[in-house]
XYZ file of C-alpha atoms in Angstrom:
152
model
C 77.896 28.390 52.480
C 74.446 28.559 51.001
C 71.826 26.540 50.988
C 70.814 24.572 47.548
C 67.594 26.771 47.095
C 70.070 29.972 47.163
C 72.133 28.769 44.979
C 69.418 28.033 42.548
C 67.907 31.835 42.851
C 71.378 32.925 42.350
C 71.891 31.010 38.817
C 67.871 31.575 37.725
C 67.809 35.204 38.554
C 70.017 36.714 35.686
C 69.224 34.181 33.662
C 65.431 34.961 33.776
C 66.654 38.962 33.267
C 68.860 38.330 30.082
C 66.434 36.506 28.707
C 63.703 38.701 29.259
C 66.165 41.624 28.071
C 67.064 39.576 25.538
C 63.564 38.387 24.250
C 62.777 42.723 24.296
C 65.436 44.197 22.051
C 64.726 41.999 19.780
C 61.324 42.808 19.023
C 58.993 45.431 18.452
C 58.096 47.970 20.942
C 58.152 51.262 20.816
C 60.444 52.120 23.402
C 57.442 51.185 25.417
C 58.292 51.109 29.236
C 57.450 47.511 31.172
C 54.411 49.315 33.377
C 53.431 50.615 29.936
C 53.413 47.111 28.118
C 52.112 45.663 30.895
C 49.380 47.988 30.732
C 48.140 47.751 26.994
C 48.806 43.713 27.845
C 45.607 43.804 31.209
C 43.956 45.763 28.458
C 43.928 43.531 25.363
C 43.650 40.300 27.010
C 41.340 42.048 29.714
C 38.995 44.515 28.728
C 38.670 48.044 29.829
C 39.618 49.202 33.308
C 39.297 51.927 35.387
C 42.837 54.137 35.703
C 42.317 53.796 40.002
C 42.129 49.586 39.176
C 45.078 50.247 36.964
C 46.918 52.019 38.982
C 46.877 49.458 41.950
C 46.952 46.426 39.578
C 50.765 48.018 38.586
C 51.177 49.098 42.196
C 51.910 52.834 41.393
C 49.967 56.076 42.183
C 47.062 57.305 40.877
C 49.033 60.370 38.463
C 51.928 57.625 37.556
C 49.365 55.540 35.936
C 48.051 58.736 34.426
C 51.436 59.234 32.369
C 51.510 55.646 31.840
C 48.036 56.475 29.656
C 48.700 59.551 28.635
C 51.755 57.911 26.642
C 49.243 54.862 25.571
C 47.360 57.533 23.849
C 49.992 59.769 22.235
C 51.008 56.262 20.766
C 47.043 55.781 19.844
C 47.188 52.457 21.558
C 44.786 53.248 24.248
C 41.720 55.561 25.595
C 40.353 57.233 28.172
C 36.698 57.541 29.153
C 33.789 58.304 31.162
C 33.148 54.959 33.239
C 29.137 54.883 32.397
C 28.413 53.207 35.833
C 29.928 56.503 37.496
C 30.350 59.492 35.557
C 33.351 60.483 37.950
C 35.686 57.725 37.361
C 37.312 56.973 33.781
C 37.763 53.818 31.599
C 41.207 52.806 30.015
C 40.272 51.146 26.986
C 42.625 49.265 24.069
C 42.210 50.595 20.335
C 42.501 48.255 17.387
C 45.751 50.267 16.699
C 46.598 48.950 20.203
C 45.602 45.537 20.207
C 47.308 44.739 16.197
C 50.525 46.240 17.991
C 50.426 43.717 20.985
C 49.428 41.282 18.412
C 52.514 41.902 16.430
C 54.654 42.072 19.150
C 53.652 38.849 20.822
C 54.642 37.196 17.366
C 57.603 38.799 17.090
C 58.641 37.635 20.821
C 57.452 34.515 20.589
C 59.465 33.837 16.642
C 62.384 34.645 18.755
C 62.278 31.966 20.866
C 60.551 29.786 18.805
C 63.927 30.145 16.285
C 66.222 29.306 20.164
C 63.923 26.448 20.325
C 64.646 24.971 16.836
C 68.744 25.201 16.983
C 68.281 22.955 20.566
C 68.117 19.747 20.848
C 65.012 17.452 21.817
C 66.038 17.411 25.242
C 66.778 20.588 25.613
C 63.040 21.330 24.369
C 62.033 18.623 26.118
C 63.688 19.699 29.731
C 62.479 23.589 29.014
C 58.629 22.206 28.083
C 58.769 20.279 31.649
C 59.610 22.896 33.544
C 57.113 25.361 32.002
C 54.971 24.547 34.727
C 57.360 25.033 37.825
C 58.567 28.421 36.463
C 54.476 29.310 35.637
C 54.609 29.063 39.824
C 57.273 31.377 40.324
C 54.846 33.387 38.348
C 52.149 34.204 41.033
C 51.110 37.131 42.346
C 48.341 36.785 44.729
C 47.844 41.027 45.286
C 47.364 41.141 40.975
C 45.408 37.719 41.122
C 42.570 38.839 43.367
C 42.734 42.638 41.439
C 42.151 40.882 38.282
C 39.026 38.054 39.557
C 37.501 41.041 41.437
C 36.860 42.947 38.154
C 36.228 40.764 35.960
């Protein structure tokens, strides 16, 4: 016999996964991987980052992050420059094209969700709105939060 919490986790996981997968499939993304999209988001929202901080943030090795950033550079979404504070380090920043692409992607994804929310009745929309604070608590990642606050 499973506990109510185990049952809730079992029912929630596929819904969250399918919703995110559907949102990603229905909106432009230039075939970015989850990590590439996450790095782009961090650069847009948090400003330039050292390559090492991005690798730690994404919990990948530095060579893997270098590959991620190289792909973003090839797409014109990010650039690398020497860190003025330490010329041995590299800063990664988003380009104007990267900001435009990110804004368009966010707008398309929000429109996708807006259309589905419009199709719901007021009671279902209110239930989703009421659940947002609890769902946000599921996202707390102390390691990433510490890295973000340390860099800012």
